[in-house]
Coordinates of C-alpha atoms in Angstrom, one line a residue:
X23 CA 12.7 53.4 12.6
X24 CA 12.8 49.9 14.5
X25 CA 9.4 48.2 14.5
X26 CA 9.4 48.4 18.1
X27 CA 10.7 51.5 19.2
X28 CA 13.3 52.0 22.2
X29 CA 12.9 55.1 24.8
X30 CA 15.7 56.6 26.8
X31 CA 14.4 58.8 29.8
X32 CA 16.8 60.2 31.8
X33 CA 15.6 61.4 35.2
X34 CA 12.6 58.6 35.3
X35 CA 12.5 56.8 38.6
X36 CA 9.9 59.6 40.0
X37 CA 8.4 62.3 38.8
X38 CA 7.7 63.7 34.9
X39 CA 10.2 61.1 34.4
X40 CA 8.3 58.0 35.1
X41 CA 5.1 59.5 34.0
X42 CA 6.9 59.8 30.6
X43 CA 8.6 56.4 30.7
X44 CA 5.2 54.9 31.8
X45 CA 3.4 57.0 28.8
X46 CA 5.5 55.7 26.3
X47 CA 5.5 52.0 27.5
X48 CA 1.6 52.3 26.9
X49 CA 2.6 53.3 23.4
X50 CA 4.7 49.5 23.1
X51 CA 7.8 51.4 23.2
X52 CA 10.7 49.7 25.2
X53 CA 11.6 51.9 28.0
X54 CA 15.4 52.5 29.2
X55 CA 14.8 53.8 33.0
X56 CA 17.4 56.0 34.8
X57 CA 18.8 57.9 37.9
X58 CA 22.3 58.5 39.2
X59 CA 21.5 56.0 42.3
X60 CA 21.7 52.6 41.2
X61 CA 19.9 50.9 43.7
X62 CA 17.6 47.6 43.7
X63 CA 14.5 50.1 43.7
X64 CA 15.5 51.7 40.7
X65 CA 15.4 48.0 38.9
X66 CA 12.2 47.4 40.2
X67 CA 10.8 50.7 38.8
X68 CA 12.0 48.7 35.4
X69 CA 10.9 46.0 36.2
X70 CA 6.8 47.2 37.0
X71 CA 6.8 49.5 33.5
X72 CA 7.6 45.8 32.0
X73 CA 4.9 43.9 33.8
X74 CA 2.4 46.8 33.8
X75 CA 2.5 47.2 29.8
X76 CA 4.3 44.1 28.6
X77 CA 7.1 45.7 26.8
X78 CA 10.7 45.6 27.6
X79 CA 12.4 47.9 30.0
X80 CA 15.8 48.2 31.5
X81 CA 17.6 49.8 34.3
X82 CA 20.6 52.1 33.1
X83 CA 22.8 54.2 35.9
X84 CA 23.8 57.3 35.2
X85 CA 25.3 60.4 36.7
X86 CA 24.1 63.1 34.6
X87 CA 26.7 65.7 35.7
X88 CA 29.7 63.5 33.8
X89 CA 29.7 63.6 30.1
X90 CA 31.2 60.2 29.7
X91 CA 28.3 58.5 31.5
X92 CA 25.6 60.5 29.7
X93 CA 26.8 59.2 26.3
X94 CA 27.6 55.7 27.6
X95 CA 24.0 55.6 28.9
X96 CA 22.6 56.0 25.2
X97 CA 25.2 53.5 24.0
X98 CA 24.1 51.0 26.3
X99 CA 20.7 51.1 25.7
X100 CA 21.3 51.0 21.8
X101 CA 23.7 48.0 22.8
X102 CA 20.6 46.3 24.9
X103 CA 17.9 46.8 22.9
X104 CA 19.5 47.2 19.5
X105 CA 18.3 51.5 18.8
X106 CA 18.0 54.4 20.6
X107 CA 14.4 55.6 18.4
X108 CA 13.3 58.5 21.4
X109 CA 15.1 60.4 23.7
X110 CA 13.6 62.2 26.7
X111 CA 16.3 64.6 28.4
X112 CA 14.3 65.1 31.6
X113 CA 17.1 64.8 34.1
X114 CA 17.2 68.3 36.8
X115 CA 18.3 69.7 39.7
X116 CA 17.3 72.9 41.1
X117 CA 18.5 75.4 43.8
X118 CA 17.1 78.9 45.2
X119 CA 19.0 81.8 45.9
X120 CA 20.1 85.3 45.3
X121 CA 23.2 85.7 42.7
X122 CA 25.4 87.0 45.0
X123 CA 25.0 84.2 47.2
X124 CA 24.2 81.2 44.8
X125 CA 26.9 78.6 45.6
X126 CA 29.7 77.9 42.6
X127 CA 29.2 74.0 43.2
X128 CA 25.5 74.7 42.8
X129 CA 25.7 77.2 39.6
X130 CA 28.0 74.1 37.7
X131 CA 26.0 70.9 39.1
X132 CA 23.2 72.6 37.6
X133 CA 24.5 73.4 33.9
X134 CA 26.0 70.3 34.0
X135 CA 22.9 68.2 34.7
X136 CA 19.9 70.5 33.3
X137 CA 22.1 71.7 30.2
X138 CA 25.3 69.6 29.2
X139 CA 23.7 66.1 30.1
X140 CA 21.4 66.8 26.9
X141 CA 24.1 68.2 24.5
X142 CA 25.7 65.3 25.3
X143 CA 22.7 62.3 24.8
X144 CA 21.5 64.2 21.9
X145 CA 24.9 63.9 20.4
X146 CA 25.3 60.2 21.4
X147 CA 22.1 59.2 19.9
X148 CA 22.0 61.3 16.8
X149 CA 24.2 59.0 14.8
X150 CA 21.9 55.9 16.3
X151 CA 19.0 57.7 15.2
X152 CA 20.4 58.4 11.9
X153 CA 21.4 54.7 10.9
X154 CA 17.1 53.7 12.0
X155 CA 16.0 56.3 9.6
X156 CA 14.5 58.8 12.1
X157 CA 13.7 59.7 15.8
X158 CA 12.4 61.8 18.4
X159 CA 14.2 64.0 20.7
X160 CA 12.0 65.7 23.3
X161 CA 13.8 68.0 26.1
X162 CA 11.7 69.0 29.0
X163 CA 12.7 73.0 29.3
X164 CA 10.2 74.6 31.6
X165 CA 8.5 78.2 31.5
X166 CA 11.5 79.2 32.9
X167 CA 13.3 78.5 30.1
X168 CA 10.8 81.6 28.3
X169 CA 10.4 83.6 31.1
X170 CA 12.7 83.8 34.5
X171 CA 11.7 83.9 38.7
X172 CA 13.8 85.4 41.1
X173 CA 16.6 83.2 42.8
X174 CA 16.6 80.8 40.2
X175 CA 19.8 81.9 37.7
X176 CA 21.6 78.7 37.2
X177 CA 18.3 77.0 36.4
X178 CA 16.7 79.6 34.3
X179 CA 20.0 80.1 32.6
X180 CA 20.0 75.8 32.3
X181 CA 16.6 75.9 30.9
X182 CA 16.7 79.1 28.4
X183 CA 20.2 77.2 26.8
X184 CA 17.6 73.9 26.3
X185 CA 15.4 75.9 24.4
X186 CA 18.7 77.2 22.5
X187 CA 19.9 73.6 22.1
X188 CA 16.2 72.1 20.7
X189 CA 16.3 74.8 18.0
X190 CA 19.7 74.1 16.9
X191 CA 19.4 70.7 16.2
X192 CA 15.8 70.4 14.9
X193 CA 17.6 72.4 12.5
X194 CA 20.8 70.3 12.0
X195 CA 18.9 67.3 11.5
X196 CA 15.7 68.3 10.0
X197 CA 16.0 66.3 6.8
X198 CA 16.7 63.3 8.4
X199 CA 13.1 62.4 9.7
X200 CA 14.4 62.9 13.1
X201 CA 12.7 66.0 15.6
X202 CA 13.4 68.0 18.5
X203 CA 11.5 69.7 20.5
X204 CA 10.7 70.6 24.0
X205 CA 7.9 70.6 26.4
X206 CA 7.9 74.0 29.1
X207 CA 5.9 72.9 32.1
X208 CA 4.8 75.5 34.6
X209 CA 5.1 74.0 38.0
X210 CA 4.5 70.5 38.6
X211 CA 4.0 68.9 42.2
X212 CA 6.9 66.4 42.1
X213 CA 9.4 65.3 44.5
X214 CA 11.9 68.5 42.9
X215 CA 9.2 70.9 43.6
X216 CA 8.8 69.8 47.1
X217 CA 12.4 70.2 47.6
X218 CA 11.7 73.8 46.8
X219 CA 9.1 75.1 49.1
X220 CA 11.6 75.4 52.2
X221 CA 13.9 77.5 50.3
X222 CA 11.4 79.7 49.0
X223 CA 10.0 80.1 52.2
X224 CA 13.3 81.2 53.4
X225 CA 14.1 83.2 50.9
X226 CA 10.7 85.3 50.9
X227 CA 9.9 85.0 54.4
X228 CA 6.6 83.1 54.2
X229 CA 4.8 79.6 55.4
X230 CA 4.4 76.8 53.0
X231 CA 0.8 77.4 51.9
X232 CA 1.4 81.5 51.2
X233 CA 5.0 80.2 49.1
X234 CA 2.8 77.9 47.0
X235 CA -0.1 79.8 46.4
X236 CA 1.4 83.3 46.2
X237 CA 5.3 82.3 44.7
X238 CA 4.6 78.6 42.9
X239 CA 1.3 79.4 41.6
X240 CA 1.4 83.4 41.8
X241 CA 1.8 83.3 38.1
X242 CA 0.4 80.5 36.9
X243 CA -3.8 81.5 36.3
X244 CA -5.6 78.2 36.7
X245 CA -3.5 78.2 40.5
X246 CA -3.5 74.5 39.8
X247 CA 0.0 72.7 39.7
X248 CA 0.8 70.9 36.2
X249 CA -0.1 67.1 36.5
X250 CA 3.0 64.9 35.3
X251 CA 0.8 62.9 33.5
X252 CA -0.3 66.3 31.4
X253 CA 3.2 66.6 30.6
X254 CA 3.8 62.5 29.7
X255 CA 0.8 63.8 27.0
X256 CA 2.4 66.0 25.3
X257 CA 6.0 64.0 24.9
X258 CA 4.1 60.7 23.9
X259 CA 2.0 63.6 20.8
X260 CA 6.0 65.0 20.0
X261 CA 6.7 61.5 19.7
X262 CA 3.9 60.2 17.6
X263 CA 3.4 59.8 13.9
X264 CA 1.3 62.8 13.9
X265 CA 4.0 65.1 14.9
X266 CA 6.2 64.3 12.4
X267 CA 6.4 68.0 11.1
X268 CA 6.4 70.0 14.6
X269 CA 10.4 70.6 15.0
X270 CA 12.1 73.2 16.9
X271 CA 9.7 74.1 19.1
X272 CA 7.9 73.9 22.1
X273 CA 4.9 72.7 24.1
X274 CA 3.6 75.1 26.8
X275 CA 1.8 73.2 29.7
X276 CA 1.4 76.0 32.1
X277 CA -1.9 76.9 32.9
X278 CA -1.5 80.6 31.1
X279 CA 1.4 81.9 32.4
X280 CA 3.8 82.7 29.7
X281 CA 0.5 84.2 27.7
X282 CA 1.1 86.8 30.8

């Protein structure tokens, strides 16, 4: 691998994404930065990981739903900073509601960005990986992608086929010093989860302080929400030396509740 090693995060201008891009520009790893947005905000984010920790980092645009731009945005990042050594698929949606009345736009924008966007990075980047000599993929699955929730089947469908996808190609590419893996949170307080709490309290009839601590956290045993810097941990140990034989598996950050 390069000297300096180059990061692609999708998803990273909030969230577990910029928690992760900001972990890994601690570690001196240039940082590729992205959203579907494209807006002079979204360079700036870039622009503060690169003053804060004196590495390189870069805007890319992407829409995550189109499998052209997915692979493009690993090919431009290899073409700006010369290797794509880690990838982060981190990029998601989400939407609540029963099957019967979960909207087909919904069902596919879903798959598309919380599934295919990673099937189709992975696949971009491989061959980049390959020619450096190793690399890290880490895919951020969820504990609904071990265990599912009501009125959440497109994304617990999305996340169980991540944890299908990491398996599959730790094992494809085991032998060359590259690994994949995935990191399950259990529910983090980000901008996504936010989003969340009005449908939920639709959907089950409640206020926003009974849907968090009786839906969000109902199963979770510490009933404390996930910090995304917890999560940028456990990416920046998958993507460390020491990890070097953990493939095909996952990192549970979810205060107990798959152990239920």
């Amino acid at each position: 691998m390069s000297a300096t090693r180059t990061a692609v995060v999708t998803g990273s201008t909030s969230g577990i994404g910029l928690a992760i891009a900001r972990a890994l520009a601690a570690q001196s790893c240039n940082v590729v930065v992205n959203s579907f947005s494209d807006r002079p905000e979204d360079h700036e984010v870039a622009a503060e990981i690169s003053r804060a920790h004196k590495v390189e980092a870069a805007y890319i645009g992407a829409d995550m739903s189109k499998p052209a731009e997915c692979r493009a945005l690993v090919a431009k990042a290899a073409e700006r900073f010369g290797s794509v050594d880690i990838l982060v698929n981190n990029a998601g949606i989400q939407h609540v509601a029963p099957v019967e009345e979960f909207p087909v736009e919904k069902w596919d924008a879903i798959i598309a960005i919380n599934l295919s966007s990673a099937f189709h990075t992975i696949a971009a980047a491989i061959p980049l990986m390959k020619r450096e000599g190793g690399g890290r993929i880490v895919n951020i699955a969820s504990a609904h992608g071990l265990v599912a929730s009501p009125f959440k089947s497109a994304y617990v469908a999305a996340k169980h086929g991540i944890m299908g996808l990491t398996k599959t190609v730790a094992l494809e590419i085991a032998r060359d010093h590259i690994t994949c893996n995935a990191v399950c949170p259990g529910y983090v307080l980000t901008p996504l989860v936010e989003a969340q709490i009005p449908d939920q309290m639709k959907a089950n009839n409640m206020d926003r302080d009974t849907v968090v601590r009786e839906v969000m956290l109902d199963r979770q045993p510490t009933k404390e929400f996930v910090t995304v810097e917890q999560v940028a941990a456990a990416v920046t140990y998958l993507c460390s030396e020491a990890a070097a034989q953990v493939n095909g598996t996952h990192i549970s950050i979810d205060g107990g509740w798959v152990a239920q």
